[in-house]
mmCIF file of C-alpha atoms in Angstrom:
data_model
loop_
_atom_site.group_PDB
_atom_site.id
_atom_site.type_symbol
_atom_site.label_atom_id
_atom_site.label_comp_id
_atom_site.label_asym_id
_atom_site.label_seq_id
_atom_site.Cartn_x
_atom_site.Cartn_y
_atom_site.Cartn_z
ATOM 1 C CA UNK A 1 0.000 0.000 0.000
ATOM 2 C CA UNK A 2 1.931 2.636 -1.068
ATOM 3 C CA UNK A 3 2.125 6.216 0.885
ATOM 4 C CA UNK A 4 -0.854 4.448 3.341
ATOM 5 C CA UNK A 5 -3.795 4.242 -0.209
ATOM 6 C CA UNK A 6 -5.978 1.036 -0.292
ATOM 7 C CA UNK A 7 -5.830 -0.229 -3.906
ATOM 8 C CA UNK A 8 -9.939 -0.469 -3.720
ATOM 9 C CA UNK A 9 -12.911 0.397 -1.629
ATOM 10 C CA UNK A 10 -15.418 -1.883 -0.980
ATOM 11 C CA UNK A 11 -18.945 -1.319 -1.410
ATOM 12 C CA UNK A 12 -19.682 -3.117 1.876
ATOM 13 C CA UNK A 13 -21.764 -0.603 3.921
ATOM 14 C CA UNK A 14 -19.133 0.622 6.146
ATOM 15 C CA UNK A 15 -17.344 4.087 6.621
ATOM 16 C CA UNK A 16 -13.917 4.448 6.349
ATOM 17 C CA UNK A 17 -12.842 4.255 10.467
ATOM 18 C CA UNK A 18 -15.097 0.971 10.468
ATOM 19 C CA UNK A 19 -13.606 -0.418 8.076
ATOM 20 C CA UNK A 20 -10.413 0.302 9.174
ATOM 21 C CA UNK A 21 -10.715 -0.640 12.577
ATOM 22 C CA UNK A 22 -11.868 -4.316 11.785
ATOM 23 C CA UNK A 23 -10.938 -6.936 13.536
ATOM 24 C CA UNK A 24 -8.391 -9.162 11.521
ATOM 25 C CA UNK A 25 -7.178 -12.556 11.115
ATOM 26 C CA UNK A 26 -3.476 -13.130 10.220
ATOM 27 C CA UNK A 27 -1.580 -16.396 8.956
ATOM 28 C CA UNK A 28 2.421 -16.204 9.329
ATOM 29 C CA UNK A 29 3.082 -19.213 7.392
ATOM 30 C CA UNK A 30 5.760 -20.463 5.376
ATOM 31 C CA UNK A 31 9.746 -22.610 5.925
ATOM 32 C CA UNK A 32 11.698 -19.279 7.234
ATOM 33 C CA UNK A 33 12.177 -18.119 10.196
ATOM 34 C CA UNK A 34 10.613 -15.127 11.679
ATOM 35 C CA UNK A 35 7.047 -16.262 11.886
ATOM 36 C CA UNK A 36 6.417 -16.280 15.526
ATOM 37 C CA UNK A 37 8.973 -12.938 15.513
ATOM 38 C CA UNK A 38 6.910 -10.907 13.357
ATOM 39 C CA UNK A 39 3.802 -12.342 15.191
ATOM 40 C CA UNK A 40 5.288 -10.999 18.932
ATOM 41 C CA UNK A 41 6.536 -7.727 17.250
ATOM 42 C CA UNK A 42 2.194 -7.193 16.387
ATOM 43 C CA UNK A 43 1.254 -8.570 19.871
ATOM 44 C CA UNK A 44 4.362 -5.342 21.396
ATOM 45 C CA UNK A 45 2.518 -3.287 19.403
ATOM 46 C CA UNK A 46 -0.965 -3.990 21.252
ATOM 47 C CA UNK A 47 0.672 -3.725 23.833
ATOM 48 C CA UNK A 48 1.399 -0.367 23.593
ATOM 49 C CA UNK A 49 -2.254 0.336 22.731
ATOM 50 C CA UNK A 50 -3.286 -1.027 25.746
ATOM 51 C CA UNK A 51 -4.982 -3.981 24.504
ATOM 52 C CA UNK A 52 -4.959 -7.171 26.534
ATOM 53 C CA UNK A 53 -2.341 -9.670 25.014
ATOM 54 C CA UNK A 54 -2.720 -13.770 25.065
ATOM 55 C CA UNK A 55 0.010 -16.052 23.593
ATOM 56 C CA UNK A 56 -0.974 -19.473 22.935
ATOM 57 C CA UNK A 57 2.161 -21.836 22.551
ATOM 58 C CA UNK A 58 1.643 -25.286 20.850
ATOM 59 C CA UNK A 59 5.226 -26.896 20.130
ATOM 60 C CA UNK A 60 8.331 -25.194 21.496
ATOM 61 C CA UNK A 61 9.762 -26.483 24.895
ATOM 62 C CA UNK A 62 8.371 -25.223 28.001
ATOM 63 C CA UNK A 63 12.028 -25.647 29.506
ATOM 64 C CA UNK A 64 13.001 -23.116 26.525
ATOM 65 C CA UNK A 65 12.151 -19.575 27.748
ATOM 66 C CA UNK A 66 12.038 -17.608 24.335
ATOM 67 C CA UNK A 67 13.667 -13.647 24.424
ATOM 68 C CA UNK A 68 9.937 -12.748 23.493
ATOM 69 C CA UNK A 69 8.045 -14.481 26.515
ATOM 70 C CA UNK A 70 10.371 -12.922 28.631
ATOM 71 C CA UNK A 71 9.871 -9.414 27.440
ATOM 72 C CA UNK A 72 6.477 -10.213 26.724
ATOM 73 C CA UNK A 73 5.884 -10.867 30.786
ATOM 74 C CA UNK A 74 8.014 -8.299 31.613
ATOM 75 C CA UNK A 75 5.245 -5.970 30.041
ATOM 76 C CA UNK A 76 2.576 -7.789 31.823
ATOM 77 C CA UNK A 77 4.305 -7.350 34.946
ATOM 78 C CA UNK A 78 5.056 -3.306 33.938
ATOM 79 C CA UNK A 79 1.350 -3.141 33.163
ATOM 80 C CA UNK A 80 0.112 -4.445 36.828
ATOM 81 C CA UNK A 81 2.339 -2.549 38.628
ATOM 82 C CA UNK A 82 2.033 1.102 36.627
ATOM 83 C CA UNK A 83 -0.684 0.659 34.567
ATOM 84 C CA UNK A 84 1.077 1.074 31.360
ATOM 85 C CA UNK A 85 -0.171 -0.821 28.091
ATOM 86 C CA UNK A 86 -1.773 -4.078 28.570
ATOM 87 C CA UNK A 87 -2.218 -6.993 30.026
ATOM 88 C CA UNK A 88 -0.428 -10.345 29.177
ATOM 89 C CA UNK A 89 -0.938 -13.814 29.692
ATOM 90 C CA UNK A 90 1.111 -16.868 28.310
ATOM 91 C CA UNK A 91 0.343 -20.277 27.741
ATOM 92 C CA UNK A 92 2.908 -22.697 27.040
ATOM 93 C CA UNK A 93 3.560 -26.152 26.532
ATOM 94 C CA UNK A 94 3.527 -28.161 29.864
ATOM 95 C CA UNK A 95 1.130 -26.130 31.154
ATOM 96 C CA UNK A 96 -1.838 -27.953 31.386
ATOM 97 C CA UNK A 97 -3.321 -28.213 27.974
ATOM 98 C CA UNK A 98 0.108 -28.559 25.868
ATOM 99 C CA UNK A 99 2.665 -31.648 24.844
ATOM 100 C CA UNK A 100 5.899 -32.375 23.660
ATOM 101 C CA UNK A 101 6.186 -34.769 20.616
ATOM 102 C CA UNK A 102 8.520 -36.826 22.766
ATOM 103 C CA UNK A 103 6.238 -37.973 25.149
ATOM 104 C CA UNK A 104 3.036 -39.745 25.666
ATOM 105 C CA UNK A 105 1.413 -41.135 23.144
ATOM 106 C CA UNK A 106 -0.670 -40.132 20.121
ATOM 107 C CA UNK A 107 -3.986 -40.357 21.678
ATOM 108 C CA UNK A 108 -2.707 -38.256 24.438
ATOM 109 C CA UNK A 109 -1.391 -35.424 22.393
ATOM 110 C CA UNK A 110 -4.501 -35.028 20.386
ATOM 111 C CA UNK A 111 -6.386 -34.691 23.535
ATOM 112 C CA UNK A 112 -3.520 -32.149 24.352
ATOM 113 C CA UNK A 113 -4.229 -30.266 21.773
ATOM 114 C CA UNK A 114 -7.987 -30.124 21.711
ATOM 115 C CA UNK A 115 -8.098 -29.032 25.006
ATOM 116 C CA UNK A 116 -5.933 -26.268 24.310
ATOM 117 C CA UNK A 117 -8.219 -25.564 21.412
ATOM 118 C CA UNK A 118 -11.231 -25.756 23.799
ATOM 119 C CA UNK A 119 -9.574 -22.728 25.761
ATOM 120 C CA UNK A 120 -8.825 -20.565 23.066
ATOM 121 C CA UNK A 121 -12.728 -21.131 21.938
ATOM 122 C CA UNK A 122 -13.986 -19.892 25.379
ATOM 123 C CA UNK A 123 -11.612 -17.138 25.600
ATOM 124 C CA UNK A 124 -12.947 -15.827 22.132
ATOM 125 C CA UNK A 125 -16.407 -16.535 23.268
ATOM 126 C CA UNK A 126 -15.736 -14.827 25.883
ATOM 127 C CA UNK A 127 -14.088 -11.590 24.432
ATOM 128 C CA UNK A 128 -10.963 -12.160 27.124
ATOM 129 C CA UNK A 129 -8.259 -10.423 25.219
ATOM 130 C CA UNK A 130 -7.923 -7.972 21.844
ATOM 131 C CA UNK A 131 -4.871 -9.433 20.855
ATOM 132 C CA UNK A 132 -4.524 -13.063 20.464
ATOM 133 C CA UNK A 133 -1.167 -15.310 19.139
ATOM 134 C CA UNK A 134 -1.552 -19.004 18.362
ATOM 135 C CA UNK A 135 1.740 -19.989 17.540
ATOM 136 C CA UNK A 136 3.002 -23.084 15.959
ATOM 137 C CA UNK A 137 -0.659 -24.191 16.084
ATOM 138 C CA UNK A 138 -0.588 -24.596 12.177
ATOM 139 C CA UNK A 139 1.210 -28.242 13.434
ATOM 140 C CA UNK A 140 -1.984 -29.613 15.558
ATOM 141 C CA UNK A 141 -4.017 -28.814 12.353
ATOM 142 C CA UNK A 142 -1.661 -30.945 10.258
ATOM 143 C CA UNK A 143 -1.493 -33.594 11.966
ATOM 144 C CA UNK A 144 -5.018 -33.684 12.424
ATOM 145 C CA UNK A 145 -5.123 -33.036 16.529
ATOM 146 C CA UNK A 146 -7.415 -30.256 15.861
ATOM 147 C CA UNK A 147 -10.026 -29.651 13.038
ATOM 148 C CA UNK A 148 -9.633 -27.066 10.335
ATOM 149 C CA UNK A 149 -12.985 -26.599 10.007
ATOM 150 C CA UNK A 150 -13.695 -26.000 13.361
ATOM 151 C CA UNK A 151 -10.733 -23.101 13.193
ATOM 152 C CA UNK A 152 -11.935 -21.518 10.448
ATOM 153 C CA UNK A 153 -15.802 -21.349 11.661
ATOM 154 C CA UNK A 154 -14.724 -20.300 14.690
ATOM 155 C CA UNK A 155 -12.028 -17.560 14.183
ATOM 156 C CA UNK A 156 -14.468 -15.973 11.232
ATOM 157 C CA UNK A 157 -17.144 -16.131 13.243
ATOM 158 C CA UNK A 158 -15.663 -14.687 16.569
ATOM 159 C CA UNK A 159 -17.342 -11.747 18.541
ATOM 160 C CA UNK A 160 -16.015 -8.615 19.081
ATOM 161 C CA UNK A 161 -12.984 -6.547 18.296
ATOM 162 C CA UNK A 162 -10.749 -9.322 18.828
ATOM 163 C CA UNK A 163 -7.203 -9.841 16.575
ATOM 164 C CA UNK A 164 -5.668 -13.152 16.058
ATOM 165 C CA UNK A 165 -2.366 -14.178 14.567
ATOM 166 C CA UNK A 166 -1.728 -17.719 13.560
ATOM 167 C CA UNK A 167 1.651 -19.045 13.175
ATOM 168 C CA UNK A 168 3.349 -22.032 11.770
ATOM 169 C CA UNK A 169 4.511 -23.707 8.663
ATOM 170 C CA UNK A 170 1.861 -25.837 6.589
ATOM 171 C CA UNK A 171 -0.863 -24.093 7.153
ATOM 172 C CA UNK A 172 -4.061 -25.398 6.113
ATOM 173 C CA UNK A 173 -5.622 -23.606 2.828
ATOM 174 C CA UNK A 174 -8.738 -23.158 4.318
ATOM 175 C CA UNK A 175 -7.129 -21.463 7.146
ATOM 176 C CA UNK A 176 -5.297 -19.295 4.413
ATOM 177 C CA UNK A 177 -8.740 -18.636 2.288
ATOM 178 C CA UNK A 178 -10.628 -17.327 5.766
ATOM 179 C CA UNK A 179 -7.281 -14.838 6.613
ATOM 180 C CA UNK A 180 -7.356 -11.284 5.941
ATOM 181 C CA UNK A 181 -3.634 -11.283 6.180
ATOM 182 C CA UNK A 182 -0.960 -14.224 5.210
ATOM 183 C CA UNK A 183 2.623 -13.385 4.860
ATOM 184 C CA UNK A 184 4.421 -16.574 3.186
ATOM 185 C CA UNK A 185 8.596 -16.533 5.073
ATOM 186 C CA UNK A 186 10.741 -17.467 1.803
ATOM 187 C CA UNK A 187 14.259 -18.615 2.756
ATOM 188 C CA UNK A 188 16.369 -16.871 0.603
ATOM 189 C CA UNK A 189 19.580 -17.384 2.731
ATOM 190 C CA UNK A 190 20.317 -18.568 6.450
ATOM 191 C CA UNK A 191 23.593 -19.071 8.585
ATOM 192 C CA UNK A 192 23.069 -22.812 9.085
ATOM 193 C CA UNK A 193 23.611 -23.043 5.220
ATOM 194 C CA UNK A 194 26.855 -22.674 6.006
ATOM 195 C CA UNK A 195 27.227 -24.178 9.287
ATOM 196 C CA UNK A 196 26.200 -21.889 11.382
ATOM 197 C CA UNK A 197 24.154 -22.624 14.376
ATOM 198 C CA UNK A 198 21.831 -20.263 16.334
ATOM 199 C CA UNK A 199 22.683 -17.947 18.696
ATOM 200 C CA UNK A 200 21.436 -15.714 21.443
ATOM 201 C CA UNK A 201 19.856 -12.699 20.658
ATOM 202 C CA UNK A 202 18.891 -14.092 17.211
ATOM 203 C CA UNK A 203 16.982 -16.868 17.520
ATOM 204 C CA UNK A 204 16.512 -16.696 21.189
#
């Protein structure tokens, strides 16, 4: 969008601020890295608007603290004690409603997963936060853990003025169809192309 200009306006019934203040669903989707980065940078930024924050972690460790949960909580912890942006709550495997591929079995990972599912439905039903991140939860969808179609009904359908950015390679084409946003991470180079392994402050 060049210089801030839509390249259309609909003729859907709705003024300009209304249309521009709609809720939206994003996809960050794609084999690069940066998809869950990109996805925090959005949730700092609602932050800073005051909005209440939820992160939703599928896959990743719980013993692995990311840089982003820990600033991420740091601003919760800012906003109960001054007042300052928003509230922020974190979910994260091994707490309660997540799994790790290495343990347990099938079954118990799909009920893992749904449950988790199950508590992102009432919080949307609910209204509980403006800005919500599911990451890595493209992975329960592919592997079947959680239905697509119940996704899709449910984060078109949701109430309010709630956002919601999905994360995670492989995601589902319906889920990509329903999103108002998808941003597609193309490697075009990385480090570990030439050996290189991760490092603080980059990847963590």
């Amino acid at each position: 969008m060049p210089q801030g200009q839509v390249a259309v306006t609909p003729q859907d019934g709705l003024t300009t601020r209304q249309r521009r203040n709609r809720p939206l669903l994003a996809v960050h989707t794609g084999e690069m890295k940066g998809k869950s980065t990109a996805a925090f940078g959005m949730a700092m930024r609602a932050w800073n608007q005051g909005w209440s924050i939820a992160v939703y972690q599928f896959v990743k460790s719980a013993k692995w603290r990311v840089g982003e949960e820990n600033a991420l909580t740091a601003l919760g912890r800012l906003h109960a004690e001054t007042g300052e942006g928003g509230p922020v709550v974190w979910h994260k495997m091994g707490s309660g409603w997540s799994w790790s591929r290495r343990q347990g079995t099938e079954v118990d990972h799909a009920a893992d997963a749904a449950e988790g599912w199950a508590q992102i439905k009432r919080d949307l039903a609910a209204e509980a936060h403006r800005f919500y991140v599911l990451d890595e939860f493209t992975y329960p969808l592919k592997w079947g853990w959680v239905d697509v179609d119940d996704v899709v009904e449910t984060l078109t359908q949701r109430p309010g003025a709630q956002h919601v950015v999905v994360t995670g390679r492989d995601a589902p084409p319906a889920l990509v169809e329903a999103a108002d946003l998808v941003v597609e991470m193309t490697k075009v180079k990385h480090p570990m192309d030439a050996g290189q392994k991760g490092q603080r402050g980059i990847e963590w």
